[in-house]
Coordinates of C-alpha atoms and ligand atoms in Angstrom, one line a residue:
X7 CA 0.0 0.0 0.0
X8 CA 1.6 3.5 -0.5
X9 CA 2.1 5.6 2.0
X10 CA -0.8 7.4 3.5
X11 CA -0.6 11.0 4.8
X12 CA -2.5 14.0 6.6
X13 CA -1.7 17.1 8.6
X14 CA -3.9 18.5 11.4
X15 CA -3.7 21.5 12.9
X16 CA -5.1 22.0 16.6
X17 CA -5.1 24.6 19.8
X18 CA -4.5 24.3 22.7
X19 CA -7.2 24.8 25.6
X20 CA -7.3 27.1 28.8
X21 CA -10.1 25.7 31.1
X22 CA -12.1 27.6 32.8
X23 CA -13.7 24.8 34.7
X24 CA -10.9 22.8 35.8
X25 CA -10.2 18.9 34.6
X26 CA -8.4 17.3 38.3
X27 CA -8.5 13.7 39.1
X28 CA -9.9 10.7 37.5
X29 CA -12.7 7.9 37.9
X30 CA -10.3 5.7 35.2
X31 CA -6.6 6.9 35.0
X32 CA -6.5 4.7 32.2
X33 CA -9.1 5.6 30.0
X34 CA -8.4 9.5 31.4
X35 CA -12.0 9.6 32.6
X36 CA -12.5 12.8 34.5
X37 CA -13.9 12.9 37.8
X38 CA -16.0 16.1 37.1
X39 CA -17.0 17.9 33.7
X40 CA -15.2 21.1 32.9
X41 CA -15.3 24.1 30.7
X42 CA -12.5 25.4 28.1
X43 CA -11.8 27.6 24.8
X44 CA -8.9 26.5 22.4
X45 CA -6.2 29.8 21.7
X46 CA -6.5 30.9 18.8
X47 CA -2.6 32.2 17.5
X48 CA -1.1 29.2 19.5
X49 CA -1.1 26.0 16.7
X50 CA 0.1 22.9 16.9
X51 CA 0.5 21.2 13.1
X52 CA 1.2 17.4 12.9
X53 CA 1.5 15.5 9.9
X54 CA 1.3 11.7 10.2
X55 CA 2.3 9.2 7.2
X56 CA 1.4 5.4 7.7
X57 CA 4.3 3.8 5.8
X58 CA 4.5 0.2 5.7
X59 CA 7.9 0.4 4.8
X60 CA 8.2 1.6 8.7
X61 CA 9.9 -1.2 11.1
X62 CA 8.6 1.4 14.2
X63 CA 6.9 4.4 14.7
X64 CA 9.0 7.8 14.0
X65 CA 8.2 10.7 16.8
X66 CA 9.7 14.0 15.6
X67 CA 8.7 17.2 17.6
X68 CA 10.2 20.5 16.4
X69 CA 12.9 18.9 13.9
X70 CA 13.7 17.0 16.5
X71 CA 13.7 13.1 16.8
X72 CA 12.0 11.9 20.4
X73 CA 12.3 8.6 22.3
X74 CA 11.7 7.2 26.0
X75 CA 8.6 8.4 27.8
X76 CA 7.4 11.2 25.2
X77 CA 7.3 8.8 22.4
X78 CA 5.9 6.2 24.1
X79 CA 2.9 8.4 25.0
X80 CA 2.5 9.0 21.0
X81 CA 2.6 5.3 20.1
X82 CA 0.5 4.0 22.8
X83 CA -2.1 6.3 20.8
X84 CA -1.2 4.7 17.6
X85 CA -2.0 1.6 18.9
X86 CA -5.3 2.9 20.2
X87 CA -6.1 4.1 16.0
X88 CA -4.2 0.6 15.4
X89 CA -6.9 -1.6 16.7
X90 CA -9.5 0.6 15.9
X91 CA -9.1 0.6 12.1
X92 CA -7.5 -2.8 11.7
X93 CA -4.2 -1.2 10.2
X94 CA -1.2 -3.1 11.6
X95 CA 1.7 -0.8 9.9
X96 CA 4.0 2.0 11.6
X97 CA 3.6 6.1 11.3
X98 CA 5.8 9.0 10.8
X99 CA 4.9 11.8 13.2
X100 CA 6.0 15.2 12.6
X101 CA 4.6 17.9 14.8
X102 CA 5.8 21.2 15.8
X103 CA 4.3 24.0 17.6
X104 CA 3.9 27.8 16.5
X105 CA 4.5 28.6 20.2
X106 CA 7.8 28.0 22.8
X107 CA 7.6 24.8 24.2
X108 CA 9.6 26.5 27.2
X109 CA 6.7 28.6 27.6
X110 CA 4.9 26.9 30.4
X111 CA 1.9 26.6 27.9
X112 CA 0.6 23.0 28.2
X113 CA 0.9 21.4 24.3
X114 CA -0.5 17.7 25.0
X115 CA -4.0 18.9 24.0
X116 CA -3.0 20.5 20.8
X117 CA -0.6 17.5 20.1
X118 CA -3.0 15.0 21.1
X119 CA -6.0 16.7 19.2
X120 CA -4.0 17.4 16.0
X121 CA -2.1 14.0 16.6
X122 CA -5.7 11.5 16.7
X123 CA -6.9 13.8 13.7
X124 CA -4.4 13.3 10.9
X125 CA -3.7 9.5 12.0
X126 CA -7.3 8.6 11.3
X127 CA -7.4 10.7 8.4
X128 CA -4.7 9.8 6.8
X129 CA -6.2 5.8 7.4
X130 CA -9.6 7.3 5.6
X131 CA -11.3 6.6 9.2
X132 CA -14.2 9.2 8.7
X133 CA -14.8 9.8 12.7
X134 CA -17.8 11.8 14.0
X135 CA -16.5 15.5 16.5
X136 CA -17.6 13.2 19.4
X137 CA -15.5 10.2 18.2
X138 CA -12.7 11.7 17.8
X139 CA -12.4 14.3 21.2
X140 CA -13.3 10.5 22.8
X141 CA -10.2 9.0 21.0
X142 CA -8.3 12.4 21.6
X143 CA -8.6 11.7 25.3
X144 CA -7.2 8.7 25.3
X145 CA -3.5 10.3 24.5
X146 CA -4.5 13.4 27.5
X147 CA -7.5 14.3 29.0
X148 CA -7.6 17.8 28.2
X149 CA -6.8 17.3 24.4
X150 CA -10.7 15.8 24.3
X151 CA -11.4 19.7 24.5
X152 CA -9.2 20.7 22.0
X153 CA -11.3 18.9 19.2
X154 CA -14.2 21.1 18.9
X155 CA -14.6 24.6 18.4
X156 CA -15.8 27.9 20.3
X157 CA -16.8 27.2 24.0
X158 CA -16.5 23.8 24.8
X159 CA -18.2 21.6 27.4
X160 CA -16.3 18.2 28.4
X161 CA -18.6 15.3 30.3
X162 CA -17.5 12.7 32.4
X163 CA -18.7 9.4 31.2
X164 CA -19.0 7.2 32.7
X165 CA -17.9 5.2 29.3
X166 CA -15.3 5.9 27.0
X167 CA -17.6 6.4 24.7
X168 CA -20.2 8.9 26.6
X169 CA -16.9 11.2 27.9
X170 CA -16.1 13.6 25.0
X171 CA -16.4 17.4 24.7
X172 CA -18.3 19.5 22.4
X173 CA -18.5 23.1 21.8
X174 CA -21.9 25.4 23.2
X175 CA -21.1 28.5 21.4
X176 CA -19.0 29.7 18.6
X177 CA -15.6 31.2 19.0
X178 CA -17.5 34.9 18.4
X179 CA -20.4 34.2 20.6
X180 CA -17.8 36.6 23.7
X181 CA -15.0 38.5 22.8
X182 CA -13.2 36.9 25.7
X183 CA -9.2 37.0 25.9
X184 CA -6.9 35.1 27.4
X185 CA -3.6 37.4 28.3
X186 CA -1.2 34.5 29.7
X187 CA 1.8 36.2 32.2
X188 CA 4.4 33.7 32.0
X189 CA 6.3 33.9 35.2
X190 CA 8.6 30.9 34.5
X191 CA 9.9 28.8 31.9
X192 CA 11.5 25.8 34.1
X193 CA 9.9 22.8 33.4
X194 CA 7.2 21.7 35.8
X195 CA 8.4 19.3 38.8
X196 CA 5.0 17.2 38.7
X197 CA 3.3 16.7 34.8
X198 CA -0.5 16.7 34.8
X199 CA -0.7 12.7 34.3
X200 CA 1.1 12.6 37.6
X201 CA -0.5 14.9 39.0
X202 CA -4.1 13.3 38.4
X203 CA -3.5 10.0 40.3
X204 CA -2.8 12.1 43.5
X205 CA -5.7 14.5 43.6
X206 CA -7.7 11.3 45.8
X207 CA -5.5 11.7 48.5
X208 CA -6.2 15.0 49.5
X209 CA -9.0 15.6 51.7
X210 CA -10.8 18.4 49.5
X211 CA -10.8 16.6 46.6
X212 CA -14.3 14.9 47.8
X213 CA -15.6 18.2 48.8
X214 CA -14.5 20.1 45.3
X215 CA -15.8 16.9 43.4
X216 CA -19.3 17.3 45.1
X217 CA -19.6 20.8 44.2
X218 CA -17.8 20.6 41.2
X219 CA -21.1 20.3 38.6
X220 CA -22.5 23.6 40.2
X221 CA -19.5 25.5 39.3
X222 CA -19.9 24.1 35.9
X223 CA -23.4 24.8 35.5
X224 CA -23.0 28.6 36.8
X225 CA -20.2 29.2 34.7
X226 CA -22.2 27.8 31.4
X227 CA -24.9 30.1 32.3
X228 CA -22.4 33.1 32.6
X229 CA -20.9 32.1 29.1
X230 CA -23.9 31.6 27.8
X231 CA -25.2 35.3 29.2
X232 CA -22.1 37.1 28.3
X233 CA -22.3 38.0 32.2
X234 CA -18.7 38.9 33.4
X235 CA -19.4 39.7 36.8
X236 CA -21.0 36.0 37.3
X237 CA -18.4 34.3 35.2
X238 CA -15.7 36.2 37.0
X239 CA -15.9 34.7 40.4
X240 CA -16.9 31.3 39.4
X241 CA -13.4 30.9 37.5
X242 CA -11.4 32.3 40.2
X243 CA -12.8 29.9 42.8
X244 CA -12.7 27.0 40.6
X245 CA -8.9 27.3 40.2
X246 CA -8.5 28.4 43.7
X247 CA -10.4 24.9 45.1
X248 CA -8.0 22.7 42.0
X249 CA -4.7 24.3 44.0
X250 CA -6.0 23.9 47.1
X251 CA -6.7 20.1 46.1
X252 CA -3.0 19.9 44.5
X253 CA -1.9 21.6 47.9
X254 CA -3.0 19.4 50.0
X255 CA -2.4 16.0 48.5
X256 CA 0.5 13.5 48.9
X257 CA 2.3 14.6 47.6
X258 CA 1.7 18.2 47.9
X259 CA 2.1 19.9 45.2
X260 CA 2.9 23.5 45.0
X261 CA 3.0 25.6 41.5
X262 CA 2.8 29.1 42.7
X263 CA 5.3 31.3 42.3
X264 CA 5.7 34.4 44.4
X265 CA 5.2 36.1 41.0
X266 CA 1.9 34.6 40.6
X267 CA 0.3 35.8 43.8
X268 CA 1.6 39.0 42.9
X269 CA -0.3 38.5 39.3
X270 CA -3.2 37.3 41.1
X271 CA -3.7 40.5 43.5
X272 CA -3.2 42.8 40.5
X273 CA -6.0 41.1 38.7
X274 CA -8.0 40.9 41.9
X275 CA -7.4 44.7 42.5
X276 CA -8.3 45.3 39.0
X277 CA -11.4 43.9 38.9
X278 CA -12.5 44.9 42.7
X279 CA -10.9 48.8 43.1
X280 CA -11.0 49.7 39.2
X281 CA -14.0 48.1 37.8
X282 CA -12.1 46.1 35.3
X283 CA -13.4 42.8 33.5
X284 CA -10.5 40.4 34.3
X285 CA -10.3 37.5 36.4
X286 CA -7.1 34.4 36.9
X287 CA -7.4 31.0 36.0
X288 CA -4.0 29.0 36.9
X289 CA -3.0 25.7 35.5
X290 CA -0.2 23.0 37.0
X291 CA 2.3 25.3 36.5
X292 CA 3.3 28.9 37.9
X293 CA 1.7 31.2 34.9
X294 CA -1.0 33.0 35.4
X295 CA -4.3 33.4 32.4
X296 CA -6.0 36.5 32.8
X297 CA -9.1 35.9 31.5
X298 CA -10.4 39.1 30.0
X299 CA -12.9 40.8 27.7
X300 CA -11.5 42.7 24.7
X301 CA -11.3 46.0 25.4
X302 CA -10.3 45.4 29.1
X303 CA -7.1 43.5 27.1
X304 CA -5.8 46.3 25.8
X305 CA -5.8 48.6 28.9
X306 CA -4.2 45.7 31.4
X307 CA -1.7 43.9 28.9
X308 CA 1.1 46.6 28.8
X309 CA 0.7 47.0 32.5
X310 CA 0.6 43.0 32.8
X311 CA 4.1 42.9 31.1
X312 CA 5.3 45.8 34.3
X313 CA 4.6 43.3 37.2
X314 CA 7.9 42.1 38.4
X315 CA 8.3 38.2 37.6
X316 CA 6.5 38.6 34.8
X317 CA 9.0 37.6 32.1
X318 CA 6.1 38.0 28.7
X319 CA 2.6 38.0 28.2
X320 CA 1.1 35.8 25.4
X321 CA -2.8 37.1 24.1
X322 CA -5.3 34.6 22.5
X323 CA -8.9 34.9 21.3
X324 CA -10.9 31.7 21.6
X325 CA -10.4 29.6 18.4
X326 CA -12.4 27.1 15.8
X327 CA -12.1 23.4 16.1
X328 CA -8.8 20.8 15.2
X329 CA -8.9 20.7 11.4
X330 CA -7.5 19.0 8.3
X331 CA -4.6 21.6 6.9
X332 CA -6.9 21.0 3.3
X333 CA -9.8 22.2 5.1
Ligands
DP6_417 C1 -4.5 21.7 35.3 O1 -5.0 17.0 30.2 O2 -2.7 17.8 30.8 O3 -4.5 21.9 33.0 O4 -4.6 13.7 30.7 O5 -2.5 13.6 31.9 O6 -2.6 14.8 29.7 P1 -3.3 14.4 31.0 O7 -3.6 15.7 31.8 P2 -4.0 17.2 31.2 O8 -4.6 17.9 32.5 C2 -4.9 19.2 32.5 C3 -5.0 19.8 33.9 C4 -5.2 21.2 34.0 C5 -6.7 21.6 34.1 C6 -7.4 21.6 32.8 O9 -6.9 21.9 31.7 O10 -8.6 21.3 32.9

């Protein structure tokens, strides 16, 4: 059989309801449903080839060829698209990012999203949205969200095939921004796979999980009436209860930074003293997303960048769904 190729491109996500813990660590399925938009501007592009020429699958990520744990991850989701479609030959992977990986901006869900696209298209596997954010999640949890478009709602299950996200409203539907203070660019201690298996053990995971699907349902209802001032707090104290979760587990796990409580109060002094639309979402890592409408973005970016610690300040627009680079 010649070789058989496609190229995907994908986003990645910033959640707004957070994914923490899972009922199946395995089949990455979530203990609570949460809420995201992809990032427009930040890309991943992935081009797989299924070549049966191939003795083993080939993992390059920016120009660069990978082995050990990072392409394992990739081929265990081959194998998942393996015995789906019957197709018993090796891939090429080639996949690069438009945005520093150093960046402390998570890149498994664009690479998982844009990854479980091109492989079944390139096979001809003609997968529904919901298939393939199911399949997507298989590779990382968060990457399910990173299949549709707009604002996206991912469920828990309780089957593989019953946890997927899809999107309920178009990427226009708020001018909401996403102004992302990097504060560090080390490497995270404690990855988010790791970090899943040991939200159980702390004693507020029960007590975020049970009040977990009224967070999501307010902040829905705030998307869904463009009403900042509801959506505002909701976000805030759903990353505040994930931290507290990673804080108190054992491990504990700690990603603040003292430049990210300084981050934080700006925001909070922004919003509370000068009537500004802007709130923090934080994810395992020490950078801070200032979630923000439009016009607020322009008047708190250039003072975002002044906070000491705050070493640049990516901005993204919420984006369409993964797609075929023909599309
Ligand atoms: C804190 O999807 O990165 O960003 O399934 O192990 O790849 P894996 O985890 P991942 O977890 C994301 C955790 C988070 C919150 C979120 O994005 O919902």
């Amino acid at each position: 059989m010649p070789a058989q190729t496609a190229t995907a491109i994908a986003s990645p996500n910033i959640a707004l309801i957070k994914y923490w813990g899972n009922t199946n660590d395995e089949l990455r399925l979530p203990a609570s449903p949460s809420i995201s938009f992809n990032l427009a501007d930040l890309r991943t592009r992935t081009c797989v080839t299924w070549d049966d020429r191939l003795l083993a699958d080939e993992v390059i990520i920016n120009g660069e060829p990978v082995s050990g744990p990072a392409r394992d991850r990739v081929v265990r989701q081959l194998d998942h698209i393996r015995r789906m479609s019957g197709h018993t030959g090796h891939a090429r992977i080639e996949s690069a990012n438009n945005f520093p990986t150093g960046a402390g901006i998570a890149s498994s869900a664009s690479a998982f999203a844009a990854l479980s696209l091109a492989a079944t298209a390139a096979l001809g596997l003609q997968l529904t949205e919901r298939e393939l954010s199911a399949l997507a999640r298989l590779g990382s949890g968060s990457a399910a969200r990173s299949i549709p478009g707009g604002f996206v709602a991912w469920y828990t299950g309780p089957t593989h095939e019953d946890s997927y996200a899809e999107s309920f409203a178009p990427p226009d539907y708020w001018d909401l921004v996403d102004l992302i203070a990097v504060v560090s660019h080390a490497h995270k201690a404690t990855g988010s796979t790791a970090g899943h298996t040991v939200a159980a053990t702390s004693p507020l995971q029960a007590a975020r999980l049970a009040t977990a699907r009224e967070r999501f349902d307010r902040c829905k209802a705030a998307i869904l009436a463009r009403d900042f001032a509801a959506l505002a707090p909701v976000v805030e104290l759903d990353s505040n209860i994930m931290h507290s979760v990673m804080m108190t587990g054992t491990p504990s796990l700690l990603y603040w930074e003292p430049a990210t409580l300084a981050v934080m109060h700006q925001v909070r002094r922004w919003r509370e003293t000068d009537g500004l639309e802007v709130c923090y979402t934080i994810d395992a890592g020490p950078n801070v997303h200032c979630i923000c409408t439009a016009a607020t973005a322009e008047v708190i970016a250039p003072a975002l960048r002044q906070i000491p610690g705050v070493l640049e300040v990516f901005r993204a627009v919420p984006a369409g769904p993964a797609r075929l680079e023909s599309e």
